Tab-separated table of C-alpha atoms and ligand atoms in Angstrom:
chain	number	residue	atom	x	y	z
A	21	MET	CA	55.058	73.485	101.437
A	22	ALA	CA	57.226	73.285	104.955
A	23	VAL	CA	58.070	74.736	108.406
A	24	ILE	CA	61.123	74.677	109.517
A	25	GLU	CA	62.012	76.302	113.662
A	26	VAL	CA	65.092	78.760	113.432
A	27	ASN	CA	66.278	77.838	117.042
A	28	ILE	CA	69.405	80.234	118.847
A	29	PRO	CA	72.970	79.054	118.169
A	30	ASP	CA	75.363	78.372	120.459
A	31	VAL	CA	76.839	82.132	120.344
A	32	GLY	CA	79.697	80.804	123.083
A	33	THR	CA	77.918	81.550	125.835
A	34	ASP	CA	76.075	79.409	128.483
A	35	LYS	CA	74.685	82.195	129.635
A	36	PRO	CA	70.964	84.112	128.293
A	37	VAL	CA	71.959	87.034	125.872
A	38	ASP	CA	70.355	90.031	125.152
A	39	VAL	CA	68.246	89.870	121.334
A	40	ILE	CA	69.104	93.095	120.063
A	41	GLU	CA	67.613	93.283	117.183
A	42	ILE	CA	64.901	91.850	114.882
A	43	SER	CA	65.962	91.825	110.908
A	44	VAL	CA	62.821	90.321	110.006
A	45	LYS	CA	59.222	90.744	110.210
A	46	PRO	CA	56.223	87.725	108.752
A	47	GLY	CA	55.591	87.938	106.017
A	48	ASP	CA	59.564	88.418	104.524
A	49	LYS	CA	61.104	86.104	102.911
A	50	VAL	CA	64.958	85.725	102.764
A	51	ALA	CA	67.314	85.070	101.254
A	52	LEU	CA	70.092	81.852	103.261
A	53	GLU	CA	72.785	83.753	105.047
A	54	GLN	CA	70.206	86.777	105.517
A	55	THR	CA	70.643	88.229	109.236
A	56	LEU	CA	67.504	87.135	110.887
A	57	ILE	CA	67.727	88.903	114.450
A	58	VAL	CA	71.280	90.688	116.584
A	59	VAL	CA	71.814	88.267	120.028
A	60	GLU	CA	74.290	90.853	122.831
A	61	SER	CA	76.499	88.847	125.602
A	62	GLU	CA	78.703	90.632	127.472
A	63	LYS	CA	81.659	89.323	125.023
A	64	ALA	CA	80.202	90.094	121.677
A	65	THR	CA	78.028	90.494	118.886
A	66	VAL	CA	76.570	88.326	116.957
A	67	GLU	CA	74.340	88.343	114.199
A	68	VAL	CA	72.528	85.289	113.272
A	69	PRO	CA	71.941	84.270	109.887
A	70	SER	CA	68.843	82.298	108.508
A	71	PRO	CA	69.666	79.140	107.574
A	72	ALA	CA	67.514	78.546	103.968
A	73	ALA	CA	65.644	80.690	101.851
A	74	GLY	CA	62.387	81.340	102.733
A	75	THR	CA	59.381	83.190	103.895
A	76	VAL	CA	59.133	83.881	107.547
A	77	ASN	CA	56.208	82.663	108.981
A	78	SER	CA	56.052	84.580	112.621
A	79	ILE	CA	58.605	85.820	114.980
A	80	ALA	CA	59.178	84.141	118.644
A	81	LEU	CA	61.205	87.079	119.601
A	82	LYS	CA	60.802	90.664	121.175
A	83	ILE	CA	63.699	93.031	121.198
A	84	GLY	CA	64.587	92.842	125.207
A	85	ASP	CA	63.681	89.022	125.560
A	86	GLN	CA	66.887	86.868	126.603
A	87	VAL	CA	67.718	83.942	125.020
A	88	THR	CA	69.748	81.180	125.568
A	89	GLN	CA	70.917	78.668	122.596
A	90	GLY	CA	68.485	76.245	121.588
A	91	GLY	CA	65.447	79.026	121.683
A	92	LEU	CA	62.797	79.837	119.065
A	93	ILE	CA	63.526	82.329	116.829
A	94	LEU	CA	61.204	82.249	114.119
A	95	LEU	CA	59.198	79.756	112.622
A	96	LEU	CA	60.157	80.198	108.001
A	97	ASP	CA	58.360	77.568	105.583
A	98	VAL	CA	61.175	76.759	103.586
A	99	GLY	CA	59.318	75.301	100.619
A	100	ASP	CA	59.818	72.019	99.737
A	101	ALA	CA	62.717	71.591	102.536
A	102	ALA	CA	63.073	68.202	104.467
A	103	VAL	CA	64.350	69.667	107.848
A	104	THR	CA	62.305	71.093	110.217
A	105	SER	CA	64.121	72.524	112.605
A	106	LEU	CA	67.700	74.159	112.401
A	107	SER	CA	70.501	76.324	114.278
A	108	PRO	CA	71.901	78.324	112.061
A	109	ALA	CA	75.773	79.083	112.557
A	110	PRO	CA	76.266	82.146	114.151
A	111	ALA	CA	78.335	85.226	112.047
A	112	PRO	CA	79.472	87.592	114.167
A	113	ALA	CA	77.967	91.421	113.711
A	114	ALA	CA	79.713	93.399	111.097
A	115	SER	CA	81.882	95.372	112.665
A	116	THR	CA	83.486	92.476	114.983
A	117	VAL	CA	85.209	91.483	111.356
A	118	PRO	CA	88.657	92.378	111.092
A	119	PRO	CA	88.378	94.034	107.681
A	120	ALA	CA	90.203	91.328	106.345
A	121	ALA	CA	89.774	88.176	107.846
A	122	PRO	CA	88.618	85.559	105.436
A	123	ALA	CA	84.371	84.728	104.665
A	124	GLN	CA	83.275	82.001	107.020
A	125	PRO	CA	82.204	78.827	105.353
A	126	ALA	CA	77.776	78.914	104.646
A	127	ALA	CA	75.985	77.607	108.033
A	128	ALA	CA	75.736	74.078	108.897
A	129	ALA	CA	73.218	73.512	110.776
A	130	THR	CA	75.080	72.471	114.065
A	131	LYS	CA	78.360	74.287	113.914
A	132	PRO	CA	79.372	74.765	116.441
A	133	ALA	CA	80.267	78.351	117.560
A	134	ALA	CA	84.256	78.870	117.085
A	135	THR	CA	82.713	81.353	114.390
A	136	VAL	CA	81.974	83.796	116.126
A	137	THR	CA	85.066	87.281	117.211
A	138	ARG	CA	84.711	88.387	120.599
A	139	ALA	CA	84.803	92.226	120.716
A	140	ASP	CA	89.171	91.684	121.670
A	141	SER	CA	89.479	91.257	117.885
A	142	ALA	CA	92.209	92.959	116.633
A	143	ARG	CA	90.829	96.191	115.761
A	144	ALA	CA	92.194	99.501	116.796
A	145	PHE	CA	89.132	99.514	118.330
A	146	SER	CA	86.344	97.716	118.375
A	147	ASN	CA	82.213	98.086	118.133
A	148	ALA	CA	81.300	95.124	119.378
A	149	ASN	CA	79.935	96.227	122.981
A	150	VAL	CA	77.831	99.562	121.653
A	151	HIS	CA	74.571	99.016	121.467
A	152	ALA	CA	73.464	99.076	116.766
A	153	GLY	CA	72.246	96.939	114.474
A	154	PRO	CA	74.305	95.489	111.543
A	155	ALA	CA	73.660	97.983	108.672
A	156	VAL	CA	75.170	100.561	111.739
A	157	ARG	CA	77.864	98.534	111.938
A	158	LYS	CA	78.564	98.405	108.742
A	159	LEU	CA	77.764	101.843	108.171
A	160	ALA	CA	80.388	102.445	110.685
A	161	ARG	CA	83.316	100.401	109.717
A	162	GLU	CA	82.842	101.774	105.710
A	163	LEU	CA	83.778	105.450	107.287
A	164	GLY	CA	85.350	104.369	110.202
A	165	VAL	CA	84.344	105.871	112.935
A	166	ASN	CA	84.126	103.766	116.493
A	167	LEU	CA	80.444	103.706	117.844
A	168	GLY	CA	81.808	104.852	120.825
A	169	GLU	CA	82.128	107.631	120.625
A	170	VAL	CA	78.469	108.156	118.880
A	171	VAL	CA	75.239	108.763	120.453
A	172	GLY	CA	72.535	106.853	120.134
A	173	SER	CA	68.983	108.497	119.705
A	174	GLY	CA	66.912	105.834	118.973
A	175	PRO	CA	65.319	103.870	121.694
A	176	LYS	CA	67.387	103.466	124.272
A	177	ALA	CA	69.388	104.824	123.358
A	178	ARG	CA	70.688	102.486	120.954
A	179	ILE	CA	73.100	104.267	117.484
A	180	ILE	CA	70.597	104.617	114.681
A	181	LYS	CA	72.612	105.266	110.981
A	182	ASP	CA	71.601	108.910	111.246
A	183	ASP	CA	73.734	109.287	113.891
A	184	VAL	CA	76.770	107.809	112.820
A	185	HIS	CA	76.379	110.866	109.871
A	186	ALA	CA	75.917	113.493	112.408
A	187	TYR	CA	79.220	112.274	113.906
A	188	VAL	CA	80.264	112.194	110.984
A	189	LYS	CA	79.628	115.926	109.496
A	190	LYS	CA	80.206	116.772	113.374
A	191	ARG	CA	84.223	116.172	112.859
A	192	LEU	CA	84.461	116.943	109.760
A	193	THR	CA	83.145	120.713	110.170
A	194	ALA	CA	84.993	121.052	113.397
A	195	PRO	CA	87.940	123.799	113.241
A	196	ALA	CA	91.730	122.593	111.825
A	197	GLY	CA	93.541	121.556	114.668
A	198	SER	CA	90.982	121.866	116.976
A	199	ALA	CA	91.208	119.427	119.954
A	200	THR	CA	87.572	117.188	118.831
A	201	GLN	CA	85.396	116.979	121.344
A	202	PRO	CA	83.848	113.597	122.736
A	203	ASP	CA	80.485	113.565	120.945
A	204	LEU	CA	78.451	113.909	124.706
A	205	PRO	CA	74.332	113.035	124.507
A	206	LYS	CA	72.494	116.633	124.913
A	207	ILE	CA	70.495	116.854	128.371
A	208	ASP	CA	67.411	119.564	129.193
A	209	PHE	CA	69.039	121.097	132.123
A	210	SER	CA	65.438	123.097	132.848
A	211	LYS	CA	64.183	119.304	133.336
A	212	TRP	CA	65.081	120.204	136.909
A	213	GLY	CA	64.920	123.681	137.898
A	214	PRO	CA	65.132	127.217	135.639
A	215	VAL	CA	68.274	127.484	133.815
A	216	GLU	CA	68.858	130.569	131.294
A	217	GLU	CA	71.218	130.660	128.525
A	218	GLN	CA	75.001	132.912	128.988
A	219	PRO	CA	76.513	133.077	125.136
A	220	LEU	CA	80.617	132.345	125.613
A	221	LEU	CA	82.258	135.143	124.556
A	222	LYS	CA	84.729	135.050	122.119
A	223	LEU	CA	88.099	135.070	124.179
A	224	ARG	CA	86.783	132.199	126.446
A	225	ARG	CA	85.725	129.490	123.731
A	226	VAL	CA	88.736	130.165	122.498
A	227	ALA	CA	90.752	130.066	125.138
A	228	ALA	CA	89.466	126.259	126.329
A	229	GLN	CA	89.530	125.188	122.757
A	230	ASN	CA	93.770	125.647	123.382
A	231	LEU	CA	93.349	124.838	126.966
A	232	HIS	CA	91.974	121.111	126.050
A	233	ARG	CA	93.962	121.027	123.136
A	234	ALA	CA	96.714	121.223	125.564
A	235	TRP	CA	94.892	118.620	128.112
A	236	VAL	CA	94.457	115.927	125.684
A	237	THR	CA	97.426	116.295	124.021
A	238	ILE	CA	100.514	116.299	127.230
A	239	PRO	CA	100.339	114.240	129.530
A	240	HIS	CA	100.836	116.033	132.285
A	241	VAL	CA	101.871	115.685	135.679
A	242	THR	CA	102.910	118.529	138.407
A	243	GLN	CA	105.145	118.873	140.751
A	244	HIS	CA	104.766	120.082	143.956
A	245	ASP	CA	107.573	122.301	146.054
A	246	GLU	CA	107.844	125.620	149.001
A	247	ALA	CA	110.264	128.227	148.605
A	248	ASP	CA	111.159	129.657	152.256
A	249	ILE	CA	110.308	133.530	151.292
A	250	THR	CA	110.785	135.513	154.074
A	251	ASP	CA	113.503	137.002	153.532
A	252	LEU	CA	112.707	138.011	150.325
A	253	GLU	CA	109.062	139.049	151.164
A	254	ALA	CA	111.393	141.451	154.360
A	255	PHE	CA	113.262	143.137	151.704
A	256	ARG	CA	110.169	143.264	149.256
A	257	VAL	CA	107.918	145.469	151.593
A	258	ALA	CA	111.342	147.436	153.194
A	259	GLU	CA	112.207	147.990	149.111
A	260	ASN	CA	108.569	149.078	148.223
A	261	THR	CA	108.796	151.741	151.169
A	262	ARG	CA	112.050	153.238	150.431
A	263	GLN	CA	111.148	153.806	146.886
A	264	LYS	CA	107.462	154.953	147.069
A	265	ASP	CA	109.256	157.542	150.513
A	266	GLN	CA	112.088	158.277	147.279
A	267	LYS	CA	109.823	158.514	144.288
A	268	ASP	CA	106.410	159.366	143.666
A	269	ASN	CA	106.583	157.151	140.159
A	270	ALA	CA	107.883	154.759	142.171
A	271	VAL	CA	107.145	150.360	141.107
A	272	LYS	CA	104.843	147.852	142.912
A	273	LEU	CA	107.764	145.787	143.897
A	274	THR	CA	106.026	142.392	143.372
A	275	VAL	CA	106.134	139.030	144.479
A	276	LEU	CA	105.501	137.705	140.793
A	277	ALA	CA	108.160	140.124	139.576
A	278	PHE	CA	110.735	138.101	141.157
A	279	LEU	CA	108.928	134.557	140.070
A	280	VAL	CA	109.844	136.123	136.128
A	281	LYS	CA	113.111	136.676	137.460
A	282	ALA	CA	115.053	133.324	139.637
A	283	SER	CA	112.604	131.122	136.838
A	284	VAL	CA	114.385	132.568	134.121
A	285	MET	CA	117.846	131.446	135.988
A	286	ALA	CA	115.962	128.224	136.788
A	287	LEU	CA	115.231	127.784	132.876
A	288	LYS	CA	119.546	129.153	132.151
A	289	GLN	CA	120.882	126.919	134.446
A	290	TYR	CA	118.386	123.912	132.818
A	291	PRO	CA	117.585	124.334	128.709
A	292	LYS	CA	114.579	121.580	128.733
A	293	PHE	CA	112.136	123.841	130.666
A	294	ASN	CA	112.729	126.177	127.599
A	295	SER	CA	111.836	123.893	124.384
A	296	SER	CA	109.566	122.539	122.075
A	297	LEU	CA	109.206	119.740	121.246
A	298	ALA	CA	108.812	120.156	117.305
A	299	LEU	CA	105.244	117.840	115.166
A	300	ASP	CA	107.257	114.685	114.356
A	301	GLY	CA	108.049	114.551	117.756
A	302	GLU	CA	111.254	113.414	117.009
A	303	LYS	CA	113.748	116.767	118.407
A	304	LEU	CA	113.483	118.824	121.086
A	305	ILE	CA	113.953	123.527	119.749
A	306	VAL	CA	115.229	124.499	122.422
A	307	LYS	CA	114.901	128.208	122.984
A	308	ASN	CA	118.146	130.515	123.975
A	309	TYR	CA	115.312	133.441	124.401
A	310	TRP	CA	113.818	134.225	127.523
A	311	HIS	CA	110.738	135.464	127.090
A	312	ILE	CA	107.736	134.168	130.360
A	313	GLY	CA	104.084	134.089	130.193
A	314	ILE	CA	101.604	135.836	132.610
A	315	ALA	CA	98.840	134.054	132.814
A	316	VAL	CA	96.207	137.503	133.013
A	317	ASP	CA	92.771	136.731	135.261
A	318	THR	CA	90.455	139.427	133.124
A	319	PRO	CA	86.183	139.416	133.585
A	320	ASP	CA	86.838	138.425	130.091
A	321	GLY	CA	88.519	134.543	130.640
A	322	LEU	CA	91.999	134.458	131.117
A	323	VAL	CA	94.482	135.767	128.097
A	324	VAL	CA	98.714	134.843	128.465
A	325	PRO	CA	100.303	138.172	128.006
A	326	VAL	CA	104.581	137.798	127.548
A	327	ILE	CA	107.461	139.944	129.188
A	328	ARG	CA	110.214	139.175	126.412
A	329	ASP	CA	114.025	139.074	127.144
A	330	ALA	CA	113.436	138.879	130.806
A	331	ASP	CA	117.045	137.780	131.035
A	332	ARG	CA	117.125	141.100	130.070
A	333	LYS	CA	115.295	143.445	132.733
A	334	THR	CA	115.868	144.293	136.383
A	335	VAL	CA	112.791	143.303	139.265
A	336	SER	CA	111.942	146.167	138.855
A	337	ASP	CA	111.828	146.551	134.752
A	338	ILE	CA	109.737	142.880	135.180
A	339	ALA	CA	106.888	144.245	137.608
A	340	ARG	CA	106.797	147.928	135.827
A	341	ASP	CA	106.455	145.524	131.886
A	342	MET	CA	103.968	143.135	134.496
A	343	GLY	CA	101.773	145.649	135.836
A	344	GLU	CA	101.602	147.350	132.264
A	345	LEU	CA	100.692	144.146	130.286
A	346	SER	CA	98.432	143.611	133.223
A	347	LYS	CA	96.233	146.369	132.523
A	348	LYS	CA	95.794	145.716	129.011
A	349	ALA	CA	94.494	142.451	128.850
A	350	ARG	CA	91.745	143.818	131.728
A	351	ASP	CA	91.259	146.933	129.385
A	352	LYS	CA	90.732	144.456	126.493
A	353	LYS	CA	93.884	147.004	124.713
A	354	LEU	CA	96.479	143.482	124.111
A	355	THR	CA	97.366	142.794	120.768
A	356	PRO	CA	97.849	139.188	119.695
A	357	ALA	CA	101.902	139.989	119.658
A	358	ASP	CA	101.649	140.549	122.878
A	359	MET	CA	100.170	136.978	123.501
A	360	GLN	CA	102.366	135.226	121.451
A	361	GLY	CA	106.567	133.609	122.185
A	362	ALA	CA	106.406	133.183	125.054
A	363	THR	CA	108.949	130.052	126.032
A	364	PHE	CA	107.300	129.578	129.809
A	365	SER	CA	104.684	130.230	131.469
A	366	ILE	CA	103.439	131.136	135.175
A	367	SER	CA	100.292	131.549	136.493
A	368	SER	CA	99.651	132.717	139.681
A	369	LEU	CA	97.103	132.569	142.204
A	370	GLY	CA	99.219	134.299	145.925
A	371	GLY	CA	96.520	137.165	145.842
A	372	ILE	CA	94.066	134.821	145.688
A	373	GLY	CA	94.958	132.043	147.864
A	374	GLY	CA	94.880	128.084	147.999
A	375	THR	CA	97.678	125.769	148.579
A	376	ALA	CA	98.261	124.500	144.879
A	377	PHE	CA	96.890	122.809	141.947
A	378	THR	CA	97.586	121.902	138.229
A	379	PRO	CA	98.570	124.532	135.242
A	380	ILE	CA	98.003	122.951	132.188
A	381	VAL	CA	100.846	123.448	129.715
A	382	ASN	CA	100.756	126.546	127.279
A	383	TRP	CA	101.145	124.888	124.560
A	384	PRO	CA	103.817	124.878	122.475
A	385	GLU	CA	105.623	125.208	125.893
A	386	VAL	CA	106.615	122.305	127.665
A	387	ALA	CA	106.504	123.600	131.089
A	388	ILE	CA	104.737	126.172	133.471
A	389	LEU	CA	105.142	126.958	137.032
A	390	GLY	CA	101.746	127.929	139.192
A	391	VAL	CA	101.972	130.223	142.676
A	392	SER	CA	99.603	129.924	145.474
A	393	LYS	CA	99.588	132.335	148.434
A	394	SER	CA	102.335	132.288	150.737
A	395	GLN	CA	101.859	130.537	154.317
A	396	LEU	CA	103.537	131.505	157.965
A	397	LYS	CA	104.786	128.286	158.612
A	398	PRO	CA	107.630	126.657	161.432
A	399	VAL	CA	110.088	125.104	160.341
A	400	TRP	CA	112.472	123.059	161.986
A	401	ASP	CA	116.059	124.747	161.428
A	402	GLY	CA	117.608	121.317	163.396
A	403	GLN	CA	117.424	123.106	167.108
A	404	SER	CA	113.495	125.049	167.334
A	405	PHE	CA	110.921	125.816	165.668
A	406	GLN	CA	111.089	128.922	162.689
A	407	PRO	CA	108.258	131.197	161.445
A	408	LYS	CA	109.139	131.011	157.773
A	409	LEU	CA	107.105	132.202	155.213
A	410	MET	CA	106.535	129.051	152.601
A	411	LEU	CA	105.416	130.392	148.664
A	412	PRO	CA	103.978	126.711	147.461
A	413	LEU	CA	105.219	126.060	144.082
A	414	SER	CA	103.715	124.093	141.230
A	415	LEU	CA	105.125	122.981	137.692
A	416	SER	CA	103.369	121.177	135.618
A	417	TYR	CA	105.339	119.951	132.564
A	418	ASP	CA	105.053	118.262	129.532
A	419	HIS	CA	106.331	114.503	130.764
A	420	ARG	CA	107.119	113.115	126.689
A	421	VAL	CA	109.817	116.349	127.182
A	422	ILE	CA	110.557	116.908	130.633
A	423	ASP	CA	111.528	113.651	133.433
A	424	GLY	CA	110.183	113.681	137.059
A	425	ALA	CA	113.545	113.917	137.889
A	426	ASP	CA	114.707	116.871	135.831
A	427	ALA	CA	111.248	118.794	137.069
A	428	ALA	CA	111.889	118.615	140.978
A	429	ARG	CA	115.598	119.819	140.522
A	430	PHE	CA	113.984	122.520	139.036
A	431	THR	CA	112.233	123.334	141.208
A	432	ALA	CA	114.471	122.712	144.307
A	433	TYR	CA	116.757	125.032	142.510
A	434	LEU	CA	114.337	128.021	142.411
A	435	ALA	CA	113.148	127.426	146.015
A	436	GLY	CA	116.591	127.622	146.909
A	437	LEU	CA	117.269	131.299	144.558
A	438	LEU	CA	113.872	132.399	145.908
A	439	GLY	CA	115.393	131.890	149.492
A	440	ASP	CA	118.208	133.149	148.875
A	441	PHE	CA	117.154	136.265	146.400
A	442	ARG	CA	120.895	137.791	146.680
A	443	ARG	CA	121.102	134.839	144.065
A	444	LEU	CA	119.315	137.019	141.330
A	445	LEU	CA	121.530	139.742	141.370
A	446	VAL	CA	124.460	137.402	139.870
B	1	LIG	N1	101.003	135.272	148.596
B	1	LIG	C1	101.301	135.337	149.175
B	1	LIG	N2	100.452	136.848	148.516
B	1	LIG	C2	100.180	137.101	147.579
B	1	LIG	C3	100.886	136.543	146.453
B	1	LIG	C4	101.151	135.002	146.580
B	1	LIG	N3	102.329	133.903	146.480
B	1	LIG	N4	101.555	136.773	145.786
B	1	LIG	C5	100.573	137.930	145.466
B	1	LIG	N5	100.313	138.673	146.818
B	1	LIG	C6	99.809	138.716	147.180
B	1	LIG	C7	99.908	140.566	147.174
B	1	LIG	O1	101.269	140.434	148.120
B	1	LIG	C8	99.197	141.959	147.105
B	1	LIG	O2	99.383	142.026	148.039
B	1	LIG	P1	98.833	143.877	148.537
B	1	LIG	O3	97.558	144.885	147.783
B	1	LIG	O4	98.192	143.576	150.109
B	1	LIG	O5	100.067	144.687	148.832
B	1	LIG	C9	97.973	140.969	146.835
B	1	LIG	O6	98.233	139.627	147.136
B	1	LIG	C10	97.803	141.719	144.660
B	1	LIG	O7	98.635	140.648	144.509
B	1	LIG	P2	100.126	142.001	142.887
B	1	LIG	O8	99.304	142.795	142.857
B	1	LIG	O9	101.457	141.417	143.025
B	1	LIG	O10	99.102	141.102	142.351
B	1	LIG	P3	100.034	139.426	141.943
B	1	LIG	O11	101.867	139.870	141.059
B	1	LIG	O12	99.284	138.140	142.889
B	1	LIG	O13	98.783	139.686	140.659
B	1	LIG	C11	98.384	138.514	138.240
B	1	LIG	C12	98.775	139.849	139.247
B	1	LIG	C13	98.313	139.494	136.622
B	1	LIG	C14	98.575	137.576	137.687
B	1	LIG	C15	97.126	138.701	138.798
B	1	LIG	O14	96.490	140.032	138.274
B	1	LIG	C16	96.129	137.863	138.455
B	1	LIG	O15	94.992	137.473	136.989
B	1	LIG	N6	95.871	136.364	138.511
B	1	LIG	C17	95.145	134.933	137.917
B	1	LIG	C18	96.079	134.316	137.230
B	1	LIG	C19	95.629	133.352	136.134
B	1	LIG	O16	93.198	132.779	136.670
B	1	LIG	N7	95.189	131.880	136.464
B	1	LIG	C20	95.025	130.486	136.528
B	1	LIG	C21	95.471	130.556	135.650
B	1	LIG	S1	94.713	128.771	134.816
B	1	LIG	O17	93.101	128.349	135.377
């Protein structure tokens, strides 16, 4: 009987590496090249194969140990073999090997570590720097799972096979077309204090899904600008007073109604903002109708009813439509048809406050206008500062469709229209 020492081979670094898995136990019979342990450096996970067939006599390491080349791994009873000490050639962990990589040649006792595949090997994603053993890595490779997205439930957050299966199941059962949530660890908040669980209403869940999908699929940029609405506001207030004095059923002209009208004119001037990107990404569908979605805040969540054919309506018509739609929204009486077909949306927080925000584009639209609270500001007219009522505009857009310069032109044009509202009449 001959017992040999099996030592840590050259794993491509002089620094200590962590033992992250011990794949055998004393008494196990191992075959030539069967994995004995797995070590992990900053750059790669490396399986250390057995340099000979035999029976594990004793193991000199435990998980978490830091080891360097030459350190003892285990004693192996190899029967009548003549050798007394072997450093096996390391094999890269299964998942770090590109699928088409040729098999490594059989181990030689002091083979250099040229066979170690680094974490940056040619794969769409690398599973090298995750905490998982070879069997789990193999399973992940077979299923095409990016272990970086899997949360480990084993000791020290180690990924086990059940975690991979649970991840695949979750991906397969996600609603079609929904954006998948990254796999986040479940947190027990009650560890730190009392909590209560409140179920989310369907409306809020659907809105969350839509917002998430838009956020992850659209490269968003927000262009900020200001419009001088001093004259517009003076006109609006005077007109509301005049109408109220004249008729009982006068419609209140809102800032938002003027914004809808001005936006339609800007959309006509810059038609790309009134388009959708085809799913294949190869064409733009430019719409020759102007239906404007208005974000309405309700106790159950955000809804976006649509003012149809806003180009054919007066500011009073738009104000009336908006009043009816927001009432319907708050009374939960909106139908799906009321919320479909918008070509551009406006989200106004002006009645509440704030100086700017970044609205999320309401896919399949390509832009959305955010409006914050107007403020009286000193504006230099070339000779002196004048008090001007400035309205903050925040235009978020899909950068695949719209360039920054286009967005700056759009908001400047819009600000110009609001600054001289007579242009809305022509
Ligand atoms: N700056 C300053 N004041 C403004 C303003 C602005 N931009 N816009 C409105 N106001 C004032 C109005 O003058 C009005 O004041 P008075 O009551 O003194 O006349 C008050 O705010 C309410 O305005 P309004 O009745 O015209 O309503 P609105 O047009 O601001 O808003 C609606 C209507 C449906 C858009 C709004 O109720 C709403 O739901 N807003 C929230 C939308 C939202 O949640 N967006 C976020 C989406 S992203 O999460």
